[in-house]
């Protein structure tokens, strides 16, 4: 197991890396979900595998968990070493935002104001701006994002297409604990009792997946203890309006204790009804 090289600036990246780079952007606090992203990135080529670790202040609103967001750099390095990461790019805020808040940012468009964006109106502007910056800094051929943050993945794809950013975006399936809870860096905020309550999210989605009926998910959530649902939303696979048949995506967000959790699943709505 070789320890990855740790660099902190674009100049160092350019001095150390050939082309064909593969990027997995993260905010650290790495877990097995990130490990799966790293493996998927590696499957896309032999170029240098870069994991970025940067807790992006711009995607947190005042009062959100920027200060308490878990920072576990030594453990992150160990996971990166285990997964064969060549370079951990861990810039400081000044490297990413020289001179403070950027004057030019990425507008996430209408989808950025829906679902997560309805509760977190500045979130996706912050996400897309930092992703655009990371793509500009690392200049990868392929960048990998998790389906767990499905709206983020969808918006990143749209940004890359709309702004012709010339990188391939790969989505990696959500990794779950054996009882179904989607892995998330924020799961460590949950008390044992809240973790048990949080299982309602994956159980609800699974009920809908098995039956093809959103009502099955609604029932699980309505019966759940300690789960304040923000939204349960059926959409098309690209997060357009809900289809009446065929592939769809069901997304859920809820607060358990003080922790906001999100999850989603692919649904097949079948052939739909033929109407009267
Ligand atoms: O998914 C995340 O960890 C972050 O939103 C990302 C993509 C690294 C941007 O800060």
PDB file of C-alpha atoms and ligand atoms in Angstrom:
ATOM      1  CA  UNK A   1       0.000   0.000   0.000  1.00  0.00           C
ATOM      2  CA  UNK A   2       1.608   3.270  -1.129  1.00  0.00           C
ATOM      3  CA  UNK A   3       0.649   6.484   0.618  1.00  0.00           C
ATOM      4  CA  UNK A   4      -0.865   9.054  -1.765  1.00  0.00           C
ATOM      5  CA  UNK A   5       0.976  12.263  -2.456  1.00  0.00           C
ATOM      6  CA  UNK A   6      -0.689  15.214  -0.725  1.00  0.00           C
ATOM      7  CA  UNK A   7      -0.692  18.503  -2.659  1.00  0.00           C
ATOM      8  CA  UNK A   8      -2.377  21.816  -1.945  1.00  0.00           C
ATOM      9  CA  UNK A   9      -2.159  23.947  -5.066  1.00  0.00           C
ATOM     10  CA  UNK A  10      -2.781  23.888  -8.778  1.00  0.00           C
ATOM     11  CA  UNK A  11       0.909  24.479  -9.433  1.00  0.00           C
ATOM     12  CA  UNK A  12       1.821  21.321  -7.491  1.00  0.00           C
ATOM     13  CA  UNK A  13      -0.899  19.361  -9.288  1.00  0.00           C
ATOM     14  CA  UNK A  14       0.453  20.448 -12.651  1.00  0.00           C
ATOM     15  CA  UNK A  15       4.002  19.602 -11.656  1.00  0.00           C
ATOM     16  CA  UNK A  16       3.114  16.105 -10.493  1.00  0.00           C
ATOM     17  CA  UNK A  17       0.365  14.764 -12.740  1.00  0.00           C
ATOM     18  CA  UNK A  18       0.161  13.635 -16.334  1.00  0.00           C
ATOM     19  CA  UNK A  19      -3.172  13.794 -18.232  1.00  0.00           C
ATOM     20  CA  UNK A  20      -6.044  11.300 -18.144  1.00  0.00           C
ATOM     21  CA  UNK A  21      -6.804  12.272 -14.568  1.00  0.00           C
ATOM     22  CA  UNK A  22      -9.742  10.729 -12.748  1.00  0.00           C
ATOM     23  CA  UNK A  23     -11.366  12.861 -10.051  1.00  0.00           C
ATOM     24  CA  UNK A  24     -13.557  12.016  -7.077  1.00  0.00           C
ATOM     25  CA  UNK A  25     -14.549  15.288  -5.389  1.00  0.00           C
ATOM     26  CA  UNK A  26     -15.333  14.903  -1.678  1.00  0.00           C
ATOM     27  CA  UNK A  27     -15.660  16.917   1.489  1.00  0.00           C
ATOM     28  CA  UNK A  28     -13.701  14.295   3.425  1.00  0.00           C
ATOM     29  CA  UNK A  29     -15.148  12.230   6.297  1.00  0.00           C
ATOM     30  CA  UNK A  30     -14.734   9.380   3.844  1.00  0.00           C
ATOM     31  CA  UNK A  31     -16.674   6.129   4.175  1.00  0.00           C
ATOM     32  CA  UNK A  32     -17.330   3.021   2.089  1.00  0.00           C
ATOM     33  CA  UNK A  33     -19.588   5.049  -0.232  1.00  0.00           C
ATOM     34  CA  UNK A  34     -16.574   7.173  -1.171  1.00  0.00           C
ATOM     35  CA  UNK A  35     -14.486   4.016  -1.530  1.00  0.00           C
ATOM     36  CA  UNK A  36     -16.970   2.790  -4.140  1.00  0.00           C
ATOM     37  CA  UNK A  37     -16.670   6.108  -6.022  1.00  0.00           C
ATOM     38  CA  UNK A  38     -12.893   5.726  -6.034  1.00  0.00           C
ATOM     39  CA  UNK A  39     -13.175   2.166  -7.386  1.00  0.00           C
ATOM     40  CA  UNK A  40     -15.568   3.293 -10.105  1.00  0.00           C
ATOM     41  CA  UNK A  41     -13.214   6.134 -11.050  1.00  0.00           C
ATOM     42  CA  UNK A  42     -10.312   3.693 -11.287  1.00  0.00           C
ATOM     43  CA  UNK A  43     -12.387   1.463 -13.594  1.00  0.00           C
ATOM     44  CA  UNK A  44     -12.620   4.395 -16.026  1.00  0.00           C
ATOM     45  CA  UNK A  45      -8.934   4.516 -16.843  1.00  0.00           C
ATOM     46  CA  UNK A  46      -5.300   4.112 -15.871  1.00  0.00           C
ATOM     47  CA  UNK A  47      -4.637   7.833 -15.384  1.00  0.00           C
ATOM     48  CA  UNK A  48      -3.786   9.335 -12.011  1.00  0.00           C
ATOM     49  CA  UNK A  49      -6.633   8.957  -9.505  1.00  0.00           C
ATOM     50  CA  UNK A  50      -7.225  12.193  -7.600  1.00  0.00           C
ATOM     51  CA  UNK A  51      -9.482  12.541  -4.555  1.00  0.00           C
ATOM     52  CA  UNK A  52     -10.194  16.101  -3.535  1.00  0.00           C
ATOM     53  CA  UNK A  53     -10.933  16.793   0.103  1.00  0.00           C
ATOM     54  CA  UNK A  54     -12.413  20.233   0.628  1.00  0.00           C
ATOM     55  CA  UNK A  55     -15.235  21.285   2.940  1.00  0.00           C
ATOM     56  CA  UNK A  56     -16.762  23.951   0.725  1.00  0.00           C
ATOM     57  CA  UNK A  57     -18.043  26.874   2.810  1.00  0.00           C
ATOM     58  CA  UNK A  58     -20.055  28.193  -0.133  1.00  0.00           C
ATOM     59  CA  UNK A  59     -22.516  25.303  -0.100  1.00  0.00           C
ATOM     60  CA  UNK A  60     -23.437  25.770   3.578  1.00  0.00           C
ATOM     61  CA  UNK A  61     -25.945  28.450   4.561  1.00  0.00           C
ATOM     62  CA  UNK A  62     -25.539  30.343   7.846  1.00  0.00           C
ATOM     63  CA  UNK A  63     -26.832  28.093  10.636  1.00  0.00           C
ATOM     64  CA  UNK A  64     -26.038  24.866   8.753  1.00  0.00           C
ATOM     65  CA  UNK A  65     -23.347  22.437   9.898  1.00  0.00           C
ATOM     66  CA  UNK A  66     -20.180  23.942   8.320  1.00  0.00           C
ATOM     67  CA  UNK A  67     -18.363  24.216  11.653  1.00  0.00           C
ATOM     68  CA  UNK A  68     -19.312  20.807  12.942  1.00  0.00           C
ATOM     69  CA  UNK A  69     -18.981  18.987   9.589  1.00  0.00           C
ATOM     70  CA  UNK A  70     -16.717  16.013  10.407  1.00  0.00           C
ATOM     71  CA  UNK A  71     -13.049  16.505   9.517  1.00  0.00           C
ATOM     72  CA  UNK A  72     -11.130  13.228   9.618  1.00  0.00           C
ATOM     73  CA  UNK A  73      -8.124  13.887   7.397  1.00  0.00           C
ATOM     74  CA  UNK A  74      -5.798  11.157   8.722  1.00  0.00           C
ATOM     75  CA  UNK A  75      -8.506   8.496   8.345  1.00  0.00           C
ATOM     76  CA  UNK A  76      -9.337   9.901   4.892  1.00  0.00           C
ATOM     77  CA  UNK A  77      -5.703   9.492   3.846  1.00  0.00           C
ATOM     78  CA  UNK A  78      -5.717   5.884   5.058  1.00  0.00           C
ATOM     79  CA  UNK A  79      -8.849   5.107   3.026  1.00  0.00           C
ATOM     80  CA  UNK A  80      -7.324   6.810  -0.019  1.00  0.00           C
ATOM     81  CA  UNK A  81      -4.130   4.783   0.377  1.00  0.00           C
ATOM     82  CA  UNK A  82      -6.182   1.572   0.643  1.00  0.00           C
ATOM     83  CA  UNK A  83      -8.096   2.458  -2.534  1.00  0.00           C
ATOM     84  CA  UNK A  84      -4.989   3.239  -4.576  1.00  0.00           C
ATOM     85  CA  UNK A  85      -5.534   7.008  -4.811  1.00  0.00           C
ATOM     86  CA  UNK A  86      -2.507   8.632  -6.405  1.00  0.00           C
ATOM     87  CA  UNK A  87      -3.076  12.182  -5.196  1.00  0.00           C
ATOM     88  CA  UNK A  88      -5.183  13.715  -2.462  1.00  0.00           C
ATOM     89  CA  UNK A  89      -5.893  17.298  -3.436  1.00  0.00           C
ATOM     90  CA  UNK A  90      -6.600  19.129  -0.171  1.00  0.00           C
ATOM     91  CA  UNK A  91      -6.575  22.846  -0.904  1.00  0.00           C
ATOM     92  CA  UNK A  92      -7.294  25.441   1.733  1.00  0.00           C
ATOM     93  CA  UNK A  93     -10.097  27.983   1.365  1.00  0.00           C
ATOM     94  CA  UNK A  94      -7.670  30.620   0.072  1.00  0.00           C
ATOM     95  CA  UNK A  95      -6.534  28.326  -2.778  1.00  0.00           C
ATOM     96  CA  UNK A  96     -10.112  27.711  -3.920  1.00  0.00           C
ATOM     97  CA  UNK A  97     -11.488  31.185  -3.192  1.00  0.00           C
ATOM     98  CA  UNK A  98      -8.521  33.561  -3.515  1.00  0.00           C
ATOM     99  CA  UNK A  99      -9.707  37.007  -2.505  1.00  0.00           C
ATOM    100  CA  UNK A 100     -12.861  35.729  -0.792  1.00  0.00           C
ATOM    101  CA  UNK A 101     -16.284  35.020  -2.236  1.00  0.00           C
ATOM    102  CA  UNK A 102     -16.217  34.748  -6.026  1.00  0.00           C
ATOM    103  CA  UNK A 103     -18.017  37.460  -7.986  1.00  0.00           C
ATOM    104  CA  UNK A 104     -18.935  35.028 -10.752  1.00  0.00           C
ATOM    105  CA  UNK A 105     -20.759  31.876  -9.692  1.00  0.00           C
ATOM    106  CA  UNK A 106     -22.646  29.058 -11.391  1.00  0.00           C
ATOM    107  CA  UNK A 107     -26.414  29.548 -11.504  1.00  0.00           C
ATOM    108  CA  UNK A 108     -27.983  26.099 -11.065  1.00  0.00           C
ATOM    109  CA  UNK A 109     -31.127  27.114 -12.989  1.00  0.00           C
ATOM    110  CA  UNK A 110     -34.696  26.171 -12.066  1.00  0.00           C
ATOM    111  CA  UNK A 111     -33.854  22.681 -10.775  1.00  0.00           C
ATOM    112  CA  UNK A 112     -31.516  24.301  -8.244  1.00  0.00           C
ATOM    113  CA  UNK A 113     -34.529  25.875  -6.510  1.00  0.00           C
ATOM    114  CA  UNK A 114     -36.519  22.637  -6.231  1.00  0.00           C
ATOM    115  CA  UNK A 115     -36.348  19.656  -3.853  1.00  0.00           C
ATOM    116  CA  UNK A 116     -33.187  20.280  -1.777  1.00  0.00           C
ATOM    117  CA  UNK A 117     -33.033  23.797  -3.212  1.00  0.00           C
ATOM    118  CA  UNK A 118     -36.438  24.692  -1.747  1.00  0.00           C
ATOM    119  CA  UNK A 119     -35.034  24.293   1.784  1.00  0.00           C
ATOM    120  CA  UNK A 120     -31.455  25.246   0.922  1.00  0.00           C
ATOM    121  CA  UNK A 121     -31.782  28.049  -1.649  1.00  0.00           C
ATOM    122  CA  UNK A 122     -28.044  28.824  -1.938  1.00  0.00           C
ATOM    123  CA  UNK A 123     -26.797  25.235  -1.734  1.00  0.00           C
ATOM    124  CA  UNK A 124     -26.507  24.238  -5.376  1.00  0.00           C
ATOM    125  CA  UNK A 125     -24.954  27.530  -6.445  1.00  0.00           C
ATOM    126  CA  UNK A 126     -22.220  26.715  -3.920  1.00  0.00           C
ATOM    127  CA  UNK A 127     -21.930  23.102  -5.061  1.00  0.00           C
ATOM    128  CA  UNK A 128     -21.785  23.858  -8.782  1.00  0.00           C
ATOM    129  CA  UNK A 129     -19.366  26.738  -8.291  1.00  0.00           C
ATOM    130  CA  UNK A 130     -16.917  24.599  -6.340  1.00  0.00           C
ATOM    131  CA  UNK A 131     -17.313  21.640  -8.707  1.00  0.00           C
ATOM    132  CA  UNK A 132     -16.585  23.932 -11.660  1.00  0.00           C
ATOM    133  CA  UNK A 133     -13.509  25.179  -9.801  1.00  0.00           C
ATOM    134  CA  UNK A 134     -12.327  21.666  -8.927  1.00  0.00           C
ATOM    135  CA  UNK A 135     -12.778  20.600 -12.546  1.00  0.00           C
ATOM    136  CA  UNK A 136     -10.769  23.655 -13.603  1.00  0.00           C
ATOM    137  CA  UNK A 137      -8.052  22.987 -11.044  1.00  0.00           C
ATOM    138  CA  UNK A 138      -7.661  19.234 -11.562  1.00  0.00           C
ATOM    139  CA  UNK A 139      -8.791  19.066 -15.228  1.00  0.00           C
ATOM    140  CA  UNK A 140      -9.862  15.416 -15.100  1.00  0.00           C
ATOM    141  CA  UNK A 141     -11.072  13.314 -18.005  1.00  0.00           C
ATOM    142  CA  UNK A 142     -13.652  11.632 -15.767  1.00  0.00           C
ATOM    143  CA  UNK A 143     -15.272  12.853 -12.545  1.00  0.00           C
ATOM    144  CA  UNK A 144     -17.346  10.557 -10.336  1.00  0.00           C
ATOM    145  CA  UNK A 145     -20.291  11.573  -8.121  1.00  0.00           C
ATOM    146  CA  UNK A 146     -22.589   9.420  -5.995  1.00  0.00           C
ATOM    147  CA  UNK A 147     -26.241   8.786  -6.817  1.00  0.00           C
ATOM    148  CA  UNK A 148     -26.950   9.269  -3.113  1.00  0.00           C
ATOM    149  CA  UNK A 149     -26.917  13.025  -3.870  1.00  0.00           C
ATOM    150  CA  UNK A 150     -29.029  12.491  -6.962  1.00  0.00           C
ATOM    151  CA  UNK A 151     -30.031  16.115  -7.486  1.00  0.00           C
ATOM    152  CA  UNK A 152     -26.380  17.153  -7.187  1.00  0.00           C
ATOM    153  CA  UNK A 153     -25.367  14.507  -9.751  1.00  0.00           C
ATOM    154  CA  UNK A 154     -28.144  15.645 -12.112  1.00  0.00           C
ATOM    155  CA  UNK A 155     -27.154  19.300 -11.801  1.00  0.00           C
ATOM    156  CA  UNK A 156     -23.454  18.539 -12.289  1.00  0.00           C
ATOM    157  CA  UNK A 157     -24.278  16.630 -15.480  1.00  0.00           C
ATOM    158  CA  UNK A 158     -26.405  19.536 -16.675  1.00  0.00           C
ATOM    159  CA  UNK A 159     -23.680  22.083 -15.883  1.00  0.00           C
ATOM    160  CA  UNK A 160     -21.075  20.027 -17.732  1.00  0.00           C
ATOM    161  CA  UNK A 161     -23.376  19.759 -20.781  1.00  0.00           C
ATOM    162  CA  UNK A 162     -24.684  23.325 -20.741  1.00  0.00           C
ATOM    163  CA  UNK A 163     -21.249  24.893 -20.201  1.00  0.00           C
ATOM    164  CA  UNK A 164     -19.369  22.407 -22.443  1.00  0.00           C
ATOM    165  CA  UNK A 165     -16.887  21.583 -19.698  1.00  0.00           C
ATOM    166  CA  UNK A 166     -15.478  18.595 -21.555  1.00  0.00           C
ATOM    167  CA  UNK A 167     -15.370  16.093 -18.705  1.00  0.00           C
ATOM    168  CA  UNK A 168     -17.174  12.769 -18.504  1.00  0.00           C
ATOM    169  CA  UNK A 169     -19.411  12.536 -15.426  1.00  0.00           C
ATOM    170  CA  UNK A 170     -20.011   9.075 -13.978  1.00  0.00           C
ATOM    171  CA  UNK A 171     -22.660   8.326 -11.355  1.00  0.00           C
ATOM    172  CA  UNK A 172     -22.013   5.638  -8.737  1.00  0.00           C
ATOM    173  CA  UNK A 173     -24.804   3.635  -7.071  1.00  0.00           C
ATOM    174  CA  UNK A 174     -25.594   4.416  -3.434  1.00  0.00           C
ATOM    175  CA  UNK A 175     -23.836   2.218  -0.886  1.00  0.00           C
ATOM    176  CA  UNK A 176     -25.970   1.126   2.080  1.00  0.00           C
ATOM    177  CA  UNK A 177     -25.381  -0.401   5.462  1.00  0.00           C
ATOM    178  CA  UNK A 178     -26.742  -3.976   5.668  1.00  0.00           C
ATOM    179  CA  UNK A 179     -29.989  -2.644   7.221  1.00  0.00           C
ATOM    180  CA  UNK A 180     -30.527  -0.281   4.270  1.00  0.00           C
ATOM    181  CA  UNK A 181     -29.371   3.093   5.615  1.00  0.00           C
ATOM    182  CA  UNK A 182     -27.629   5.013   2.840  1.00  0.00           C
ATOM    183  CA  UNK A 183     -24.045   5.809   3.835  1.00  0.00           C
ATOM    184  CA  UNK A 184     -23.498   9.497   4.506  1.00  0.00           C
ATOM    185  CA  UNK A 185     -20.844  11.486   6.336  1.00  0.00           C
ATOM    186  CA  UNK A 186     -23.715  13.027   8.312  1.00  0.00           C
ATOM    187  CA  UNK A 187     -24.882   9.639   9.690  1.00  0.00           C
ATOM    188  CA  UNK A 188     -22.309  10.078  12.449  1.00  0.00           C
ATOM    189  CA  UNK A 189     -24.459  12.890  13.881  1.00  0.00           C
ATOM    190  CA  UNK A 190     -27.231  10.355  14.638  1.00  0.00           C
ATOM    191  CA  UNK A 191     -27.704   8.891  18.116  1.00  0.00           C
ATOM    192  CA  UNK A 192     -28.372   5.111  18.155  1.00  0.00           C
ATOM    193  CA  UNK A 193     -32.110   5.808  18.542  1.00  0.00           C
ATOM    194  CA  UNK A 194     -32.105   8.360  15.693  1.00  0.00           C
ATOM    195  CA  UNK A 195     -30.177   5.953  13.478  1.00  0.00           C
ATOM    196  CA  UNK A 196     -32.941   3.396  14.052  1.00  0.00           C
ATOM    197  CA  UNK A 197     -35.584   6.027  13.216  1.00  0.00           C
ATOM    198  CA  UNK A 198     -33.653   7.075  10.097  1.00  0.00           C
ATOM    199  CA  UNK A 199     -34.184   3.604   8.617  1.00  0.00           C
ATOM    200  CA  UNK A 200     -37.723   4.767   7.746  1.00  0.00           C
ATOM    201  CA  UNK A 201     -36.272   6.594   4.730  1.00  0.00           C
ATOM    202  CA  UNK A 202     -34.727   3.563   3.042  1.00  0.00           C
ATOM    203  CA  UNK A 203     -37.656   1.367   4.095  1.00  0.00           C
ATOM    204  CA  UNK A 204     -40.095   3.820   2.507  1.00  0.00           C
ATOM    205  CA  UNK A 205     -38.143   3.942  -0.742  1.00  0.00           C
ATOM    206  CA  UNK A 206     -37.812   0.191  -0.791  1.00  0.00           C
ATOM    207  CA  UNK A 207     -41.560  -0.258  -0.296  1.00  0.00           C
ATOM    208  CA  UNK A 208     -42.173   1.988  -3.309  1.00  0.00           C
ATOM    209  CA  UNK A 209     -39.548   0.182  -5.384  1.00  0.00           C
ATOM    210  CA  UNK A 210     -41.076  -3.222  -4.636  1.00  0.00           C
ATOM    211  CA  UNK A 211     -44.678  -2.160  -5.327  1.00  0.00           C
ATOM    212  CA  UNK A 212     -44.100   0.539  -7.967  1.00  0.00           C
ATOM    213  CA  UNK A 213     -46.450   2.735  -5.882  1.00  0.00           C
ATOM    214  CA  UNK A 214     -45.431   5.958  -4.135  1.00  0.00           C
ATOM    215  CA  UNK A 215     -48.310   5.430  -1.673  1.00  0.00           C
ATOM    216  CA  UNK A 216     -46.360   2.534  -0.152  1.00  0.00           C
ATOM    217  CA  UNK A 217     -43.555   4.951   0.737  1.00  0.00           C
ATOM    218  CA  UNK A 218     -46.010   7.534   2.062  1.00  0.00           C
ATOM    219  CA  UNK A 219     -47.459   4.953   4.423  1.00  0.00           C
ATOM    220  CA  UNK A 220     -44.062   3.936   5.840  1.00  0.00           C
ATOM    221  CA  UNK A 221     -43.163   7.581   6.453  1.00  0.00           C
ATOM    222  CA  UNK A 222     -46.556   8.419   7.961  1.00  0.00           C
ATOM    223  CA  UNK A 223     -46.124   5.555  10.460  1.00  0.00           C
ATOM    224  CA  UNK A 224     -42.509   6.464  11.288  1.00  0.00           C
ATOM    225  CA  UNK A 225     -41.504   7.847  14.658  1.00  0.00           C
ATOM    226  CA  UNK A 226     -39.165  10.841  14.976  1.00  0.00           C
ATOM    227  CA  UNK A 227     -38.952  11.529  11.245  1.00  0.00           C
ATOM    228  CA  UNK A 228     -39.974  15.007  10.019  1.00  0.00           C
ATOM    229  CA  UNK A 229     -40.423  14.625   6.274  1.00  0.00           C
ATOM    230  CA  UNK A 230     -39.448  17.615   4.147  1.00  0.00           C
ATOM    231  CA  UNK A 231     -40.422  16.064   0.808  1.00  0.00           C
ATOM    232  CA  UNK A 232     -41.184  12.768  -0.850  1.00  0.00           C
ATOM    233  CA  UNK A 233     -41.127  13.513  -4.557  1.00  0.00           C
ATOM    234  CA  UNK A 234     -41.608  11.433  -7.669  1.00  0.00           C
ATOM    235  CA  UNK A 235     -39.707  12.732 -10.688  1.00  0.00           C
ATOM    236  CA  UNK A 236     -38.402  11.576 -14.020  1.00  0.00           C
ATOM    237  CA  UNK A 237     -34.890  10.079 -14.129  1.00  0.00           C
ATOM    238  CA  UNK A 238     -33.520  13.553 -15.052  1.00  0.00           C
ATOM    239  CA  UNK A 239     -35.639  15.119 -12.264  1.00  0.00           C
ATOM    240  CA  UNK A 240     -38.164  16.538 -14.741  1.00  0.00           C
ATOM    241  CA  UNK A 241     -41.896  16.126 -14.014  1.00  0.00           C
ATOM    242  CA  UNK A 242     -43.095  12.757 -12.717  1.00  0.00           C
ATOM    243  CA  UNK A 243     -43.804  10.335 -15.555  1.00  0.00           C
ATOM    244  CA  UNK A 244     -46.962   8.187 -15.579  1.00  0.00           C
ATOM    245  CA  UNK A 245     -45.082   5.092 -16.748  1.00  0.00           C
ATOM    246  CA  UNK A 246     -41.571   3.708 -17.162  1.00  0.00           C
ATOM    247  CA  UNK A 247     -38.432   4.739 -15.264  1.00  0.00           C
ATOM    248  CA  UNK A 248     -38.732   7.315 -12.501  1.00  0.00           C
ATOM    249  CA  UNK A 249     -36.879   8.512  -9.414  1.00  0.00           C
ATOM    250  CA  UNK A 250     -38.345   8.803  -5.946  1.00  0.00           C
ATOM    251  CA  UNK A 251     -36.528  11.214  -3.641  1.00  0.00           C
ATOM    252  CA  UNK A 252     -36.951  11.822   0.061  1.00  0.00           C
ATOM    253  CA  UNK A 253     -35.582  14.339   2.559  1.00  0.00           C
ATOM    254  CA  UNK A 254     -36.304  14.337   6.261  1.00  0.00           C
ATOM    255  CA  UNK A 255     -34.979  15.621   9.531  1.00  0.00           C
ATOM    256  CA  UNK A 256     -34.197  13.054  12.221  1.00  0.00           C
ATOM    257  CA  UNK A 257     -33.308  14.871  15.427  1.00  0.00           C
ATOM    258  CA  UNK A 258     -31.219  17.774  14.165  1.00  0.00           C
ATOM    259  CA  UNK A 259     -29.840  15.878  11.177  1.00  0.00           C
ATOM    260  CA  UNK A 260     -31.163  16.389   7.670  1.00  0.00           C
ATOM    261  CA  UNK A 261     -30.971  13.180   5.620  1.00  0.00           C
ATOM    262  CA  UNK A 262     -31.674  12.517   1.959  1.00  0.00           C
ATOM    263  CA  UNK A 263     -32.086   9.335  -0.045  1.00  0.00           C
ATOM    264  CA  UNK A 264     -33.534   8.249  -3.387  1.00  0.00           C
ATOM    265  CA  UNK A 265     -34.284   5.199  -5.477  1.00  0.00           C
ATOM    266  CA  UNK A 266     -34.952   4.299  -9.103  1.00  0.00           C
ATOM    267  CA  UNK A 267     -38.521   3.134  -9.678  1.00  0.00           C
ATOM    268  CA  UNK A 268     -40.136   1.373 -12.575  1.00  0.00           C
ATOM    269  CA  UNK A 269     -43.728   2.557 -12.925  1.00  0.00           C
ATOM    270  CA  UNK A 270     -44.444  -0.131 -15.511  1.00  0.00           C
ATOM    271  CA  UNK A 271     -46.643   0.477 -18.535  1.00  0.00           C
ATOM    272  CA  UNK A 272     -48.966   2.909 -16.760  1.00  0.00           C
ATOM    273  CA  UNK A 273     -52.738   2.806 -17.093  1.00  0.00           C
ATOM    274  CA  UNK A 274     -54.307   2.899 -20.520  1.00  0.00           C
ATOM    275  CA  UNK A 275     -56.957   5.394 -19.417  1.00  0.00           C
ATOM    276  CA  UNK A 276     -60.679   5.262 -20.079  1.00  0.00           C
TER     277      UNK A 276
HETATM  278  O1  LIG B   1     -20.943  15.631  -2.486  1.00  0.00           O
HETATM  279  C1  LIG B   1     -20.062  16.301  -1.912  1.00  0.00           C
HETATM  280  O2  LIG B   1     -19.298  15.798  -1.089  1.00  0.00           O
HETATM  281  C2  LIG B   1     -19.907  17.778  -2.244  1.00  0.00           C
HETATM  282  O3  LIG B   1     -21.138  18.382  -2.483  1.00  0.00           O
HETATM  283  C3  LIG B   1     -18.940  18.041  -3.415  1.00  0.00           C
HETATM  284  C4  LIG B   1     -19.437  17.439  -4.721  1.00  0.00           C
HETATM  285  C5  LIG B   1     -17.564  17.457  -3.074  1.00  0.00           C
HETATM  286  C6  LIG B   1     -18.786  19.550  -3.641  1.00  0.00           C
HETATM  287  O4  LIG B   1     -18.312  20.181  -2.488  1.00  0.00           O
END
